[in-house]
Short mmCIF file of C-alpha atoms in Angstrom, two decimals:
data_model
loop_
_atom_site.label_atom_id
_atom_site.label_comp_id
_atom_site.label_asym_id
_atom_site.label_seq_id
_atom_site.Cartn_x
_atom_site.Cartn_y
_atom_site.Cartn_z
CA MET A 132 54.37 24.68 43.04
CA THR A 133 53.97 25.94 39.47
CA VAL A 134 53.56 29.54 38.37
CA HIS A 135 51.11 29.64 35.47
CA PHE A 136 51.49 32.41 32.92
CA VAL A 137 48.03 32.75 31.42
CA GLY A 138 46.91 34.81 28.45
CA ALA A 139 43.87 36.73 29.63
CA GLY A 140 42.85 37.64 26.11
CA PRO A 141 41.93 41.20 25.09
CA GLY A 142 40.16 41.88 28.38
CA ALA A 143 36.63 40.51 28.17
CA ALA A 144 35.86 37.96 30.89
CA ASP A 145 34.25 35.57 28.39
CA LEU A 146 37.18 35.60 25.95
CA ILE A 147 39.52 33.43 27.99
CA THR A 148 40.13 29.76 27.32
CA LEU A 149 38.64 26.88 29.30
CA ARG A 150 42.13 26.04 30.53
CA ALA A 151 42.64 29.60 31.69
CA ALA A 152 39.33 29.57 33.56
CA ALA A 153 40.26 26.32 35.32
CA LEU A 154 43.67 27.66 36.36
CA LEU A 155 42.12 30.86 37.67
CA ALA A 156 39.48 28.96 39.63
CA ALA A 157 42.20 26.90 41.35
CA ALA A 158 44.58 29.80 42.01
CA ASP A 159 45.46 31.16 45.44
CA VAL A 160 47.23 34.25 44.10
CA VAL A 161 46.51 36.03 40.80
CA LEU A 162 48.72 38.80 39.45
CA TYR A 163 47.03 40.84 36.71
CA PRO A 164 47.70 43.96 34.57
CA GLY A 165 45.01 46.33 35.79
CA THR A 166 45.70 48.84 33.03
CA TYR A 167 44.47 46.50 30.30
CA LEU A 168 41.99 44.00 31.72
CA ASP A 169 38.31 44.40 32.48
CA ALA A 170 38.00 43.73 36.22
CA GLU A 171 35.28 41.20 35.41
CA VAL A 172 38.03 38.76 34.36
CA LEU A 173 38.76 38.33 38.07
CA SER A 174 35.27 36.89 38.55
CA HIS A 175 36.87 33.58 37.51
CA CYS A 176 38.97 33.60 40.71
CA PRO A 177 36.88 35.17 43.50
CA GLY A 178 38.70 33.26 46.25
CA ALA A 179 42.22 34.26 45.21
CA ARG A 180 44.35 37.16 46.42
CA HIS A 181 44.40 39.68 43.58
CA VAL A 182 47.59 41.65 42.91
CA ASP A 183 47.40 44.52 40.39
CA THR A 184 50.84 44.79 38.77
CA GLN A 185 50.41 48.09 36.93
CA HIS A 186 52.44 49.99 39.56
CA LEU A 187 54.94 47.21 40.36
CA ASP A 188 58.38 46.76 38.79
CA LEU A 189 59.68 43.44 37.50
CA ASP A 190 61.54 42.59 40.70
CA GLN A 191 58.46 43.25 42.83
CA ILE A 192 56.29 41.11 40.54
CA THR A 193 58.81 38.28 40.59
CA ALA A 194 59.19 38.45 44.36
CA THR A 195 55.43 38.13 44.77
CA MET A 196 55.38 35.01 42.60
CA VAL A 197 58.42 33.45 44.27
CA ASP A 198 57.15 34.11 47.81
CA ALA A 199 53.70 32.72 47.05
CA SER A 200 55.14 29.64 45.39
CA ALA A 201 57.48 29.07 48.36
CA ASP A 202 54.43 29.16 50.62
CA GLY A 203 52.89 26.33 48.59
CA LEU A 204 50.30 28.55 46.92
CA ASP A 205 49.02 28.18 43.36
CA VAL A 206 49.97 31.27 41.34
CA VAL A 207 48.55 32.62 38.08
CA ARG A 208 50.31 35.47 36.32
CA LEU A 209 47.79 36.95 33.90
CA THR A 210 49.07 38.74 30.81
CA SER A 211 46.97 40.84 28.49
CA GLY A 212 46.27 39.22 25.12
CA ASP A 213 48.63 36.32 24.47
CA PRO A 214 51.91 35.80 26.37
CA SER A 215 53.86 35.47 23.12
CA LEU A 216 53.58 39.23 22.46
CA TYR A 217 54.91 42.06 24.64
CA SER A 218 54.27 40.25 27.93
CA ALA A 219 57.77 40.40 29.49
CA LEU A 220 57.55 36.60 29.65
CA ALA A 221 61.27 36.14 28.97
CA GLU A 222 62.34 38.42 31.82
CA GLN A 223 59.97 36.91 34.33
CA THR A 224 60.67 33.28 33.50
CA ALA A 225 64.44 33.89 33.63
CA ARG A 226 64.03 35.15 37.17
CA LEU A 227 61.82 32.20 38.10
CA ASP A 228 64.41 29.80 36.65
CA ALA A 229 67.08 31.43 38.79
CA ALA A 230 64.86 30.96 41.84
CA GLY A 231 64.17 27.31 40.96
CA ILE A 232 60.45 27.91 40.39
CA VAL A 233 58.58 25.72 37.89
CA TRP A 234 56.40 27.58 35.40
CA ASP A 235 54.26 26.97 32.32
CA VAL A 236 52.38 29.03 29.74
CA THR A 237 48.73 29.01 28.62
CA PRO A 238 48.00 30.97 25.43
CA GLY A 239 45.25 33.54 25.10
CA VAL A 240 43.32 35.42 22.43
CA PRO A 241 45.72 38.11 21.12
CA ALA A 242 44.59 41.72 21.10
CA TYR A 243 45.12 42.08 17.36
CA ALA A 244 42.72 39.17 16.70
CA ALA A 245 40.08 40.78 18.91
CA ALA A 246 40.59 44.09 17.10
CA ALA A 247 40.18 42.45 13.68
CA ALA A 248 37.04 40.68 14.91
CA ALA A 249 35.61 43.94 16.21
CA VAL A 250 35.86 45.55 12.76
CA GLY A 251 34.84 42.38 10.91
CA ARG A 252 37.93 42.18 8.75
CA GLU A 253 40.37 39.48 7.70
CA LEU A 254 43.91 40.83 7.81
CA THR A 255 44.98 38.73 4.83
CA VAL A 256 43.02 39.12 1.60
CA PRO A 257 43.80 37.28 -1.67
CA LEU A 258 45.65 39.43 -4.23
CA VAL A 259 45.96 42.27 -1.69
CA THR A 260 48.23 40.97 1.07
CA GLN A 261 49.04 37.58 2.51
CA SER A 262 51.22 38.81 5.36
CA VAL A 263 50.71 40.55 8.69
CA VAL A 264 53.41 42.44 10.57
CA LEU A 265 52.98 42.63 14.33
CA THR A 266 55.17 45.38 15.71
CA ARG A 267 55.34 48.44 17.94
CA THR A 268 57.16 51.75 17.95
CA GLN A 269 59.63 53.52 20.17
CA ALA A 270 57.99 55.61 22.88
CA ARG A 271 58.71 55.35 26.60
CA SER A 272 59.34 51.63 26.23
CA THR A 273 62.24 49.42 25.15
CA ALA A 274 64.21 50.66 22.15
CA MET A 275 63.45 49.05 18.79
CA PRO A 276 66.25 47.12 17.04
CA ALA A 277 67.82 49.10 14.20
CA THR A 278 66.88 46.37 11.72
CA GLU A 279 63.16 46.72 12.52
CA SER A 280 62.35 50.18 11.22
CA LEU A 281 58.75 50.93 10.38
CA GLY A 282 59.86 52.04 6.93
CA ALA A 283 61.29 48.58 6.23
CA PHE A 284 58.05 46.92 7.26
CA ALA A 285 55.98 49.44 5.29
CA ALA A 286 57.92 48.63 2.12
CA THR A 287 56.29 45.18 2.15
CA ARG A 288 52.81 46.77 2.13
CA ALA A 289 51.63 43.96 4.37
CA THR A 290 48.89 44.62 6.91
CA LEU A 291 50.49 46.39 9.86
CA VAL A 292 49.36 45.83 13.43
CA LEU A 293 50.88 48.38 15.78
CA HIS A 294 50.84 47.74 19.52
CA LEU A 295 51.86 50.19 22.25
CA ALA A 296 51.90 52.99 19.69
CA ILE A 297 48.70 54.97 20.14
CA THR A 298 50.41 58.11 21.51
CA LYS A 299 52.46 58.37 18.30
CA THR A 300 49.64 57.87 15.82
CA ARG A 301 50.24 61.13 13.94
CA GLU A 302 53.94 60.49 13.48
CA LEU A 303 53.32 56.89 12.42
CA ALA A 304 50.60 57.79 9.92
CA ALA A 305 52.83 60.41 8.30
CA SER A 306 55.68 57.91 7.96
CA LEU A 307 53.46 55.33 6.26
CA VAL A 308 51.83 57.54 3.65
CA GLU A 309 54.62 57.21 1.09
CA GLU A 310 54.29 53.41 0.87
CA TYR A 311 50.57 52.94 1.57
CA GLY A 312 49.04 56.18 0.28
CA ALA A 313 47.07 58.75 2.26
CA ASP A 314 43.81 56.98 1.39
CA CYS A 315 44.94 53.66 2.88
CA PRO A 316 42.48 52.36 5.47
CA ALA A 317 43.54 52.75 9.10
CA VAL A 318 41.56 51.50 12.08
CA VAL A 319 42.10 51.98 15.80
CA VAL A 320 40.43 49.68 18.30
CA HIS A 321 40.55 50.80 21.92
CA ARG A 322 39.94 48.13 24.57
CA ALA A 323 38.79 45.52 22.05
CA SER A 324 36.03 43.25 23.41
CA GLN A 325 35.57 45.24 26.63
CA PRO A 326 32.43 47.17 27.64
CA ASP A 327 34.05 50.51 26.77
CA GLU A 328 35.39 49.34 23.39
CA LEU A 329 35.84 52.16 20.88
CA ILE A 330 36.45 51.75 17.14
CA LEU A 331 37.81 54.56 14.99
CA ARG A 332 37.73 53.98 11.22
CA GLY A 333 39.53 56.21 8.78
CA THR A 334 42.59 56.54 6.59
CA LEU A 335 46.19 57.47 7.15
CA ALA A 336 45.14 61.02 6.32
CA ASP A 337 42.68 61.42 9.20
CA ILE A 338 43.14 58.67 11.79
CA ALA A 339 45.46 60.79 13.97
CA ASP A 340 42.83 63.52 14.22
CA GLN A 341 40.29 60.94 15.39
CA VAL A 342 42.66 59.47 17.99
CA GLU A 343 43.49 62.90 19.39
CA ASP A 344 39.84 63.96 19.46
CA ALA A 345 38.99 60.77 21.39
CA GLY A 346 41.88 61.39 23.81
CA LEU A 347 43.26 57.85 23.52
CA LYS A 348 46.49 57.27 25.44
CA GLN A 349 46.77 53.49 25.94
CA ALA A 350 45.17 50.05 25.46
CA ALA A 351 44.61 50.47 21.71
CA VAL A 352 45.71 48.61 18.59
CA ILE A 353 46.32 50.34 15.26
CA LEU A 354 45.59 48.41 12.05
CA VAL A 355 46.85 49.70 8.69
CA GLY A 356 46.54 48.16 5.24
CA ARG A 357 44.52 47.72 2.08
CA ALA A 358 43.10 44.42 3.36
CA LEU A 359 40.91 46.44 5.71
CA ALA A 360 38.96 47.72 2.68
CA ARG A 361 37.91 44.13 1.88
CA ASP A 362 38.54 44.65 -1.82
CA GLY A 363 40.41 41.75 -3.37
CA GLY A 364 40.27 38.48 -5.21
CA GLU A 365 39.18 35.05 -4.04
CA SER A 366 41.33 32.37 -2.48
CA TRP A 367 42.55 29.61 -4.81
CA LEU A 368 42.02 27.15 -1.95
CA TYR A 369 38.23 27.34 -2.25
CA LYS A 370 37.75 27.84 -5.98
CA ALA A 371 34.98 25.67 -7.42
CA ASP A 372 37.11 24.04 -10.13
CA ARG A 373 39.69 22.98 -7.52
CA ALA A 374 36.97 21.50 -5.29
CA ARG A 375 35.50 19.56 -8.23
CA ALA A 376 38.93 18.12 -8.88
CA GLY A 377 38.91 16.67 -5.39
CA THR A 378 41.89 18.64 -4.14
CA ALA A 379 40.13 20.94 -1.62
#
């Protein structure tokens, strides 16, 4: 049998793909990250055995998948957002390979995309920034590589998307002021797309105060950059003179 790693999107039950819904409907066992997903996502698989992984370690999660697969059961391993970011996909699939278990991956809507949609902003704006840095910071999680300092990323002045960093908002904001300026827009989206979604809009000067006042501890994305102000030029791709020339 195949273990399906499925991106559950940012948490809302109606922001999963058609493929994801079909895999969930056919699943016998579904492992899901209860910390991040709206429980309504599990409405797509009412007949499956649901396993909340928030209190399980990697070996326990893998053992559950291997045992279910050995019993001939269809298994879906839900990840929050998209499996390509911070999903422990590499560790889990390495263990499944060692156990001789076949697996595949279905992408999902990433949390940063849901956060940008919630605030109605494009993260790349002509003449402001054309790049987005997806990163995180060191907290109680895996150490960051020495070559990936926040200061190095900030020097590019690209739009920054910070995952797994909400408990260090004050420290992060202070470290970014030199490159971006204290008045640089900063937005925090907590549980993007879910019923209890919360959006905090501010600048690097005040966003930490807002986060602390709201008591946010997890499941939030921090967006930083001038593109969030929506002040910029227009894309060359859609300029009228280019379209008239027949090159659009």
